[in-house]
Amino acid sequence: MKRSIVWFSCGASSAVAAKYAVKKYDNCEVVYCDTGGEHSSNKQFLKDCEDWIGKDITILKNEKYEDHFDVFEKEKYLYGHLGSRCTLELKKKLRIKYQRPDDIHIFGYTLEEKNRAEKFETFNPELFVDWILIDKQLNKNDCLGIIWQSGIKLPKMYDLGYDHNNCIGCIKGGMGYWNKIRKDFPEHFNKMAKIERKIGHSRFRDMETNERIWLDELPEDAGNFKTEPPISCDLSCGIAMNELENTDK
């Protein structure tokens, strides 16, 4: 029997997508890739969502890595033209291993992400995808409202003002984001700063001189968290990393 898979991210949008999907498909699985680096409140949110959608959520974990920081240290790669290694190792490889050729894939893409959905299809023509939230004309705020009205407490990262629920200290964040992490999660900020120095690779560069800007030297007023683009971290990330997928690591 053909299977549908909701790729749950412990975010509001994927939770709503899961709720719709289990009503639409008889053979529906909800799957979560545990990166090890997300906020501890995600565990309760996942349990609450299981009760809400009426289905257990399958949890996948790459046991080779403790979290995204562990990926950076072991692979000595942060982020570049090939994308982020953490997304590949902690999410994409797990999805590829778990999926079947005839699966129907469901992601938490919302109406404002229609272009991203089209791009995903372009680079993943072998996948059957049901953009369930886009078809229902639901945006991110709609999904947040649905979760709130359902009485489910959102993960702590939303309460702190983040518009995503990624790993704490996401490598794709801008300077403003990292200055907010410095304030909210100083231990994560310091850990990332030490990793940069250890592997000799910094996330940021000066736009004029192209010189490295180390995280431990980042001015506290650098960037603007409120105006920086939203951070994307899902199974469509790292499209340009195909050559890395063929490694033995």
XYZ file of N, CA and C in Angstrom:
747
model
N 0.847 -1.192 0.000
C 0.000 0.000 0.000
C 0.882 1.241 0.000
N 0.580 2.172 -0.901
C 1.395 3.379 -1.002
C 1.374 4.130 0.330
N 2.536 4.637 0.707
C 2.703 5.283 1.994
C 2.878 6.785 1.824
N 2.299 7.564 2.724
C 2.556 8.998 2.766
C 3.360 9.286 4.017
N 4.318 10.205 3.907
C 5.181 10.544 5.037
C 5.148 12.050 5.278
N 4.795 12.428 6.484
C 4.899 13.823 6.897
C 6.238 13.996 7.590
N 7.064 14.910 7.084
C 8.365 15.162 7.688
C 8.193 16.252 8.737
N 7.932 15.795 9.955
C 7.650 16.656 11.103
C 8.941 17.288 11.614
N 8.908 18.582 11.921
C 10.121 19.288 12.347
C 10.021 19.858 13.754
N 8.934 19.551 14.449
C 8.649 20.152 15.762
C 8.345 21.637 15.611
N 7.906 22.029 14.428
C 7.460 23.386 14.179
C 5.954 23.405 13.986
N 5.353 24.572 14.112
C 3.901 24.696 14.009
C 3.368 24.251 12.649
N 4.047 24.650 11.581
C 3.544 24.355 10.233
C 3.535 22.860 9.937
N 4.612 22.168 10.300
C 4.647 20.728 10.029
C 3.646 19.980 10.901
N 3.342 20.524 12.091
C 2.335 19.901 12.953
C 0.960 19.996 12.310
N 0.643 21.148 11.757
C -0.651 21.322 11.093
C -0.716 20.460 9.830
N 0.404 20.385 9.102
C 0.450 19.527 7.909
C 0.182 18.078 8.298
N 0.723 17.645 9.427
C 0.510 16.275 9.897
C -0.958 16.040 10.246
N -1.574 17.010 10.870
C -2.993 16.890 11.249
C -3.865 16.680 10.015
N -3.603 17.460 8.979
C -4.364 17.316 7.733
C -4.055 15.993 7.038
N -2.776 15.618 7.038
C -2.349 14.431 6.293
C -2.945 13.144 6.844
N -2.989 13.009 8.174
C -3.530 11.765 8.744
C -5.021 11.634 8.485
N -5.683 12.752 8.220
C -7.096 12.711 7.852
C -7.271 12.372 6.372
N -6.290 12.767 5.566
C -6.384 12.580 4.122
C -5.945 11.201 3.672
N -4.905 10.653 4.316
C -4.312 9.389 3.871
C -4.500 8.285 4.905
N -4.846 7.106 4.433
C -5.018 5.963 5.327
C -3.679 5.453 5.840
N -2.714 5.357 4.954
C -1.401 4.844 5.334
C -0.421 6.007 5.453
N -0.512 6.715 6.576
C 0.282 7.925 6.772
C 1.219 7.767 7.956
N 2.468 8.105 7.756
C 3.459 8.098 8.830
C 3.936 9.521 9.079
N 4.191 9.820 10.323
C 4.751 11.113 10.702
C 6.151 10.844 11.247
N 7.161 11.472 10.643
C 8.552 11.153 10.959
C 9.317 12.414 11.349
N 10.083 12.302 12.407
C 10.868 13.423 12.932
C 12.347 13.054 12.945
N 13.176 13.898 12.356
C 14.626 13.705 12.388
C 15.184 14.481 13.572
N 15.612 13.768 14.593
C 16.129 14.364 15.808
C 17.590 14.747 15.599
N 17.871 16.037 15.564
C 19.234 16.513 15.335
C 20.073 16.505 16.610
N 19.428 16.459 17.748
C 20.140 16.503 19.011
C 20.481 17.913 19.457
N 20.209 18.905 18.608
C 20.601 20.276 18.930
C 19.445 21.224 19.163
N 18.222 20.707 19.153
C 17.065 21.572 19.316
C 16.703 21.746 20.788
N 15.839 22.689 21.083
C 15.482 23.005 22.462
C 14.776 21.830 23.125
N 15.015 21.659 24.414
C 14.437 20.525 25.143
C 12.910 20.544 25.175
N 12.305 21.717 24.988
C 10.847 21.827 24.991
C 10.216 21.120 23.796
N 11.033 20.795 22.793
C 10.514 20.084 21.625
C 9.943 18.713 21.990
N 10.513 18.090 23.016
C 10.063 16.756 23.401
C 8.606 16.779 23.844
N 8.243 17.780 24.643
C 6.856 17.887 25.089
C 5.943 18.254 23.926
N 6.423 19.140 23.054
C 5.625 19.540 21.891
C 5.344 18.328 21.011
N 6.348 17.491 20.814
C 6.173 16.285 20.003
C 5.106 15.369 20.619
N 5.170 15.188 21.919
C 4.184 14.340 22.594
C 2.779 14.922 22.482
N 2.665 16.234 22.645
C 1.365 16.897 22.532
C 0.807 16.751 21.115
N 1.697 16.835 20.128
C 1.260 16.694 18.733
C 0.828 15.262 18.441
N 1.482 14.291 19.045
C 1.052 12.897 18.880
C -0.386 12.724 19.362
N -0.703 13.309 20.496
C -2.066 13.225 21.028
C -3.048 13.949 20.115
N -2.619 15.096 19.592
C -3.499 15.924 18.763
C -3.815 15.271 17.420
N -2.790 14.725 16.774
C -3.021 14.126 15.456
C -3.475 12.671 15.561
N -3.355 12.082 16.746
C -3.790 10.705 16.955
C -2.888 9.663 16.344
N -1.591 9.952 16.328
C -0.645 9.005 15.723
C 0.731 9.179 16.356
N 1.409 8.039 16.587
C 2.777 8.097 17.093
C 3.701 8.670 16.026
N 4.693 9.408 16.471
C 5.668 10.000 15.555
C 6.952 9.177 15.597
N 7.385 8.717 14.441
C 8.633 7.955 14.334
C 9.818 8.903 14.440
N 10.782 8.555 15.268
C 11.957 9.413 15.471
C 13.190 8.756 14.856
N 13.859 9.486 13.966
C 15.104 9.028 13.352
C 16.258 9.826 13.928
N 17.392 9.176 14.123
C 18.569 9.858 14.677
C 19.835 9.255 14.087
N 20.724 10.130 13.630
C 22.032 9.683 13.167
C 22.925 9.523 14.394
N 23.140 8.300 14.814
C 23.865 8.037 16.056
C 25.351 8.366 15.963
N 25.816 8.698 14.771
C 27.224 9.063 14.614
C 27.522 10.421 15.235
N 26.485 11.261 15.341
C 26.669 12.614 15.827
C 25.746 12.913 17.006
N 26.280 13.628 17.979
C 25.474 14.043 19.130
C 24.526 15.164 18.746
N 25.034 16.124 17.983
C 24.231 17.269 17.556
C 24.939 17.971 16.406
N 24.434 19.148 16.023
C 25.022 19.874 14.897
C 26.453 20.324 15.192
N 26.750 20.673 16.441
C 28.111 21.051 16.797
C 29.074 19.879 16.582
N 28.608 18.701 16.893
C 29.422 17.500 16.716
C 29.731 17.266 15.237
N 28.760 17.560 14.376
C 28.977 17.447 12.926
C 30.085 18.400 12.493
N 30.005 19.643 12.956
C 31.008 20.641 12.581
C 32.408 20.204 12.996
N 32.529 19.703 14.195
C 33.841 19.304 14.701
C 34.393 18.095 13.957
N 33.552 17.099 13.721
C 34.031 15.871 13.089
C 34.266 16.038 11.593
N 33.431 16.813 10.934
C 33.555 16.976 9.480
C 34.398 18.186 9.097
N 34.649 19.070 10.071
C 35.453 20.278 9.829
C 34.896 21.106 8.670
N 33.577 21.209 8.666
C 32.887 21.968 7.616
C 31.664 22.628 8.232
N 31.502 23.922 7.997
C 30.356 24.635 8.540
C 29.299 24.867 7.481
N 29.579 25.849 6.626
C 28.575 26.280 5.662
C 29.274 26.990 4.527
N 28.902 26.678 3.310
C 29.513 27.319 2.157
C 28.665 27.118 0.919
N 29.312 27.144 -0.254
C 28.564 27.006 -1.498
C 27.934 25.625 -1.639
N 28.389 24.660 -0.840
C 27.805 23.322 -0.870
C 26.651 23.177 0.116
N 26.352 24.245 0.848
C 25.271 24.176 1.818
C 25.807 23.867 3.203
N 24.954 23.369 4.069
C 25.363 23.064 5.439
C 25.478 21.559 5.621
N 26.586 21.131 6.192
C 26.830 19.698 6.369
C 25.899 19.102 7.429
N 25.494 19.931 8.407
C 24.632 19.420 9.471
C 23.283 18.964 8.927
N 22.700 19.722 8.002
C 21.414 19.331 7.425
C 21.545 18.024 6.661
N 22.631 17.879 5.935
C 22.859 16.647 5.181
C 22.947 15.440 6.110
N 23.783 15.556 7.142
C 24.051 14.414 8.018
C 22.899 14.110 8.967
N 22.227 15.141 9.459
C 21.238 14.948 10.509
C 19.804 14.848 9.999
N 19.582 15.219 8.731
C 18.225 15.169 8.195
C 18.145 14.455 6.840
N 18.866 14.994 5.856
C 18.668 14.515 4.491
C 19.061 13.056 4.300
N 20.202 12.651 4.858
C 20.623 11.255 4.710
C 19.632 10.302 5.376
N 19.047 10.736 6.496
C 18.057 9.907 7.190
C 16.801 9.756 6.342
N 16.401 10.868 5.722
C 15.211 10.822 4.866
C 15.430 9.900 3.673
N 16.596 10.005 3.044
C 16.891 9.183 1.875
C 16.906 7.702 2.228
N 17.457 7.384 3.383
C 17.523 5.991 3.819
C 16.148 5.434 4.168
N 15.287 6.272 4.709
C 13.973 5.825 5.186
C 12.926 5.741 4.077
N 13.021 6.600 3.096
C 11.974 6.705 2.083
C 11.956 5.529 1.113
N 10.802 5.367 0.460
C 10.631 4.385 -0.603
C 10.339 5.135 -1.900
N 10.587 4.519 -3.043
C 10.414 5.219 -4.322
C 9.006 5.759 -4.566
N 7.970 5.087 -4.022
C 6.605 5.509 -4.315
C 5.953 6.279 -3.170
N 6.741 6.710 -2.190
C 6.189 7.477 -1.079
C 5.633 8.816 -1.541
N 4.620 9.293 -0.843
C 4.127 10.658 -1.012
C 4.704 11.472 0.142
N 5.471 12.521 -0.171
C 6.146 13.316 0.851
C 5.348 14.576 1.174
N 5.238 14.863 2.460
C 4.499 16.040 2.913
C 5.398 16.856 3.832
N 5.617 18.116 3.467
C 6.447 19.018 4.250
C 5.590 20.171 4.767
N 6.114 20.884 5.744
C 5.366 21.989 6.330
C 5.546 23.311 5.615
N 5.628 23.303 4.311
C 5.757 24.543 3.544
C 4.404 25.256 3.525
N 4.419 26.555 3.783
C 3.192 27.335 3.819
C 3.056 28.214 2.572
N 1.961 28.934 2.502
C 1.612 29.674 1.291
C 2.710 30.630 0.846
N 3.354 31.308 1.807
C 4.405 32.262 1.432
C 5.673 31.576 0.958
N 5.713 30.250 1.048
C 6.880 29.490 0.608
C 6.606 28.733 -0.698
N 5.674 29.216 -1.455
C 5.310 28.541 -2.703
C 6.500 28.450 -3.652
N 7.297 29.510 -3.724
C 8.470 29.487 -4.606
C 9.485 28.444 -4.152
N 9.640 28.290 -2.839
C 10.548 27.275 -2.309
C 10.049 25.880 -2.679
N 8.752 25.710 -2.629
C 8.177 24.413 -2.976
C 8.445 24.080 -4.445
N 8.300 25.081 -5.298
C 8.558 24.876 -6.724
C 10.027 24.556 -6.965
N 10.901 25.230 -6.231
C 12.340 24.968 -6.357
C 12.660 23.556 -5.891
N 12.021 23.141 -4.810
C 12.236 21.797 -4.294
C 11.867 20.759 -5.355
N 10.734 20.936 -6.004
C 10.301 19.995 -7.034
C 11.274 19.962 -8.200
N 11.836 21.118 -8.543
C 12.787 21.195 -9.646
C 14.025 20.352 -9.363
N 14.510 20.416 -8.131
C 15.729 19.708 -7.773
C 15.486 18.294 -7.242
N 14.234 17.949 -7.017
C 13.899 16.605 -6.530
C 12.765 16.007 -7.364
N 12.947 15.896 -8.686
C 11.865 15.442 -9.565
C 11.436 14.002 -9.312
N 12.255 13.236 -8.596
C 11.933 11.836 -8.347
C 10.934 11.655 -7.205
N 10.658 12.726 -6.466
C 9.772 12.628 -5.307
C 8.344 13.048 -5.639
N 7.395 12.342 -5.060
C 5.986 12.721 -5.136
C 5.691 13.565 -3.899
N 5.277 14.814 -4.103
C 5.068 15.720 -2.976
C 3.644 16.260 -2.974
N 3.042 16.280 -1.799
C 1.723 16.890 -1.611
C 1.931 18.133 -0.761
N 1.798 19.302 -1.375
C 1.969 20.560 -0.642
C 0.638 20.906 0.016
N 0.361 20.211 1.063
C -0.967 20.224 1.661
C -1.349 21.585 2.249
N -0.398 22.301 2.827
C -0.699 23.606 3.416
C -0.846 24.682 2.345
N -0.026 24.611 1.321
C -0.123 25.574 0.226
C -1.452 25.411 -0.499
N -1.855 24.176 -0.725
C -3.128 23.927 -1.397
C -4.308 24.463 -0.587
N -4.156 24.479 0.729
C -5.217 24.983 1.594
C -5.064 26.471 1.888
N -4.082 27.108 1.220
C -3.869 28.550 1.331
C -3.546 28.992 2.766
N -2.794 28.168 3.480
C -2.440 28.476 4.863
C -1.030 29.055 4.945
N -0.890 30.165 5.672
C 0.429 30.744 5.878
C 0.935 30.396 7.276
N 2.136 30.892 7.624
C 2.733 30.543 8.911
C 1.887 31.015 10.082
N 1.365 32.235 9.980
C 0.537 32.750 11.068
C -0.740 31.937 11.242
N -1.292 31.452 10.135
C -2.470 30.586 10.224
C -2.141 29.339 11.045
N -0.979 28.762 10.764
C -0.569 27.539 11.461
C -0.316 27.794 12.943
N 0.304 28.914 13.248
C 0.522 29.273 14.647
C -0.812 29.440 15.364
N -1.776 30.049 14.677
C -3.097 30.240 15.260
C -3.819 28.928 15.499
N -3.679 27.996 14.566
C -4.313 26.687 14.712
C -3.743 25.943 15.918
N -2.429 25.980 16.062
C -1.795 25.326 17.213
C -2.252 25.970 18.509
N -2.304 27.290 18.551
C -2.732 28.014 19.749
C -4.172 27.664 20.118
N -5.050 27.665 19.108
C -6.458 27.351 19.370
C -6.655 25.898 19.788
N -5.709 25.054 19.437
C -5.797 23.642 19.811
C -5.293 23.396 21.236
N -4.797 24.444 21.885
C -4.354 24.324 23.265
C -2.979 23.710 23.428
N -2.203 23.663 22.349
C -0.860 23.088 22.410
C 0.158 24.206 22.641
N 1.012 24.019 23.632
C 2.037 25.012 23.913
C 3.167 24.876 22.910
N 3.508 25.976 22.269
C 4.585 25.968 21.285
C 5.941 25.813 21.975
N 6.930 25.294 21.250
C 8.283 25.180 21.816
C 8.829 26.535 22.255
N 9.758 26.502 23.168
C 10.299 27.703 23.802
C 10.897 28.693 22.805
N 11.457 28.216 21.711
C 12.101 29.115 20.756
C 11.131 30.149 20.205
N 9.870 29.783 20.034
C 8.864 30.743 19.576
C 8.635 31.808 20.642
N 8.565 31.396 21.905
C 8.366 32.343 22.998
C 9.492 33.364 23.071
N 10.690 32.936 22.693
C 11.856 33.823 22.750
C 11.947 34.756 21.547
N 11.020 34.621 20.600
C 10.991 35.537 19.466
C 11.588 35.009 18.181
N 12.019 33.741 18.166
C 12.546 33.155 16.932
C 11.377 32.722 16.050
N 11.530 32.896 14.734
C 10.444 32.523 13.831
C 10.606 31.096 13.307
N 11.494 30.349 13.919
C 11.756 28.976 13.511
C 12.065 28.169 14.767
N 12.169 26.875 14.609
C 12.469 26.017 15.750
C 13.646 25.104 15.418
N 14.665 25.695 14.807
C 15.843 24.940 14.404
C 16.739 24.637 15.595
N 17.887 24.055 15.317
C 18.877 23.830 16.367
C 19.258 25.166 17.007
N 19.576 25.126 18.283
C 20.009 26.339 18.971
C 21.428 26.664 18.506
N 21.548 27.760 17.793
C 22.831 28.107 17.188
C 22.893 27.563 15.775
N 21.925 27.968 14.944
C 21.865 27.488 13.560
C 22.944 28.180 12.727
N 23.699 27.397 12.003
C 24.809 27.926 11.228
C 24.345 28.865 10.114
N 23.070 28.782 9.755
C 22.551 29.615 8.666
C 22.091 30.991 9.133
N 22.134 31.222 10.443
C 21.694 32.504 10.973
C 22.655 33.634 10.663
N 22.124 34.862 10.603
C 22.935 36.037 10.342
C 23.569 36.590 11.610
N 24.231 37.739 11.478
C 24.925 38.328 12.621
C 23.950 38.710 13.731
N 22.803 39.255 13.347
C 21.804 39.626 14.343
C 21.294 38.416 15.095
N 21.094 37.333 14.360
C 20.654 36.079 14.983
C 21.677 35.603 15.999
N 22.950 35.618 15.632
C 23.975 35.118 16.536
C 24.158 36.019 17.745
N 23.907 37.306 17.586
C 23.955 38.179 18.753
C 22.777 37.905 19.690
N 21.662 37.476 19.141
C 20.531 37.078 19.988
C 20.841 35.753 20.690
N 21.484 34.834 19.973
C 21.901 33.576 20.598
C 22.899 33.861 21.726
N 23.794 34.830 21.510
C 24.764 35.204 22.535
C 24.049 35.599 23.838
N 22.910 36.270 23.693
C 22.146 36.730 24.847
C 21.290 35.615 25.448
N 20.591 34.872 24.594
C 19.645 33.861 25.073
C 20.312 32.549 25.470
N 21.348 32.165 24.710
C 22.032 30.886 24.943
C 23.548 31.076 24.864
N 24.131 31.768 25.840
C 25.568 32.074 25.780
C 26.459 30.845 25.680
N 26.028 29.723 26.272
C 26.864 28.524 26.197
C 26.937 27.990 24.771
N 25.856 28.117 24.013
C 25.859 27.685 22.615
C 26.692 28.634 21.756
N 26.585 29.922 22.048
C 27.388 30.907 21.327
C 28.878 30.630 21.531
N 29.267 30.429 22.766
C 30.679 30.192 23.077
C 31.185 28.886 22.472
N 30.338 27.887 22.443
C 30.737 26.605 21.862
C 30.992 26.744 20.372
N 30.105 27.486 19.686
C 30.292 27.691 18.252
C 31.546 28.512 17.987
N 31.800 29.505 18.825
C 33.001 30.346 18.657
C 34.271 29.505 18.789
N 34.285 28.587 19.732
C 35.452 27.723 19.922
C 35.638 26.762 18.752
N 34.518 26.264 18.213
C 34.594 25.354 17.065
C 35.166 26.076 15.851
N 34.730 27.319 15.627
C 35.280 28.095 14.512
C 36.800 28.169 14.595
N 37.290 28.514 15.755
C 38.727 28.648 15.933
C 39.426 27.298 15.755
N 38.806 26.249 16.255
C 39.419 24.923 16.219
C 39.592 24.407 14.800
N 38.556 24.614 13.962
C 38.630 24.080 12.601
C 39.139 25.115 11.598
N 39.323 26.364 12.055
C 39.858 27.400 11.181
C 38.901 27.885 10.126
N 37.610 27.881 10.449
C 36.597 28.307 9.489
C 35.564 29.156 10.207
N 35.381 30.387 9.768
C 34.394 31.269 10.382
C 33.156 31.360 9.500
N 32.029 31.647 10.113
C 30.767 31.752 9.381
C 30.684 33.058 8.593
N 31.258 34.136 9.121
C 31.079 35.452 8.511
C 32.383 36.019 7.953
N 32.219 36.894 6.968
C 33.348 37.627 6.384
C 32.950 39.086 6.193
N 33.944 39.942 6.241
C 33.728 41.362 5.989
C 33.408 41.552 4.506
N 32.317 42.237 4.202
C 31.875 42.394 2.823
C 32.871 43.175 1.974
N 33.635 44.067 2.584
C 34.572 44.897 1.832
C 35.945 44.258 1.711
N 36.460 43.741 2.802
C 37.820 43.202 2.798
C 37.859 41.685 2.597
N 36.735 41.031 2.767
C 36.624 39.574 2.685
C 37.418 38.866 3.787
N 37.830 39.605 4.791
C 38.539 39.003 5.916
C 37.547 38.296 6.843
N 38.033 37.259 7.501
C 37.183 36.501 8.415
C 36.718 37.358 9.594
N 35.483 37.145 9.986
C 34.975 37.732 11.217
C 34.668 36.573 12.148
N 35.535 36.368 13.118
C 35.336 35.275 14.050
C 34.189 35.592 14.993
N 33.464 34.579 15.368
C 32.288 34.773 16.210
C 32.663 35.417 17.543
N 33.809 35.048 18.093
C 34.206 35.624 19.380
C 34.660 37.074 19.248
N 34.750 37.582 18.015
C 35.100 38.982 17.785
C 33.926 39.752 17.179
N 32.776 39.103 17.058
C 31.600 39.735 16.460
C 31.124 40.886 17.345
N 31.049 42.109 16.789
C 30.552 43.239 17.590
C 29.131 42.955 18.075
N 28.829 43.343 19.292
C 27.531 43.032 19.879
C 26.386 43.784 19.215
N 26.694 44.805 18.436
C 25.647 45.545 17.731
C 25.573 45.162 16.247
N 26.314 44.128 15.857
C 26.325 43.717 14.443
C 25.012 43.041 14.071
N 24.533 43.312 12.858
C 23.326 42.679 12.354
C 22.060 43.238 12.981
N 20.941 42.801 12.434
C 19.624 43.195 12.954
C 18.716 41.982 12.874
N 18.519 41.334 13.994
C 17.771 40.083 14.016
C 16.369 40.223 13.427
N 15.713 41.359 13.690
C 14.326 41.539 13.260
C 14.181 41.681 11.749
N 15.240 42.147 11.079
C 15.139 42.372 9.637
C 15.876 41.327 8.811
N 16.579 40.413 9.464
C 17.299 39.376 8.718
C 16.329 38.363 8.133
N 16.647 37.789 6.968
C 15.752 36.811 6.340
C 15.524 35.613 7.244
N 14.342 34.993 7.152
C 14.059 33.798 7.950
C 15.070 32.699 7.644
N 15.384 31.916 8.657
C 16.334 30.821 8.496
C 15.596 29.585 8.000
N 16.106 29.000 6.960
C 15.527 27.762 6.432
C 16.402 26.588 6.811
N 15.786 25.587 7.423
C 16.537 24.370 7.729
C 15.595 23.189 7.619
N 15.551 22.593 6.449
C 14.662 21.458 6.262
C 15.295 20.487 5.279
N 14.530 19.515 4.842
C 15.086 18.466 3.998
C 15.363 18.901 2.574
N 14.988 20.128 2.222
C 15.307 20.617 0.879
C 16.625 21.383 0.866
N 17.180 21.632 2.055
C 18.447 22.360 2.126
C 19.597 21.499 1.619
N 20.627 22.148 1.216
C 21.826 21.417 0.789
C 21.673 20.742 -0.553
N 20.852 21.305 -1.435
C 20.643 20.700 -2.748
C 21.961 20.555 -3.505
N 22.853 21.525 -3.301
C 24.121 21.505 -4.028
C 25.139 20.549 -3.428
N 24.732 19.755 -2.446
C 25.692 18.892 -1.752
C 25.698 17.459 -2.282
N 25.283 17.274 -3.501
C 25.188 15.911 -4.044
C 26.515 15.159 -3.989
N 27.601 15.875 -4.215
C 28.890 15.196 -4.207
C 29.247 14.707 -2.801
N 28.749 15.394 -1.796
C 29.004 14.975 -0.422
C 28.199 13.738 -0.062
N 27.017 13.591 -0.670
C 26.166 12.440 -0.391
C 26.840 11.148 -0.850
N 27.755 11.276 -1.760
C 28.412 10.078 -2.300
C 29.678 9.695 -1.545
N 29.958 10.414 -0.431
C 31.125 10.075 0.364
C 30.815 8.900 1.242
N 31.853 8.315 1.808
C 31.673 7.160 2.702
C 31.442 7.554 4.139
N 31.429 8.863 4.406
C 31.281 9.329 5.785
C 29.834 9.189 6.219
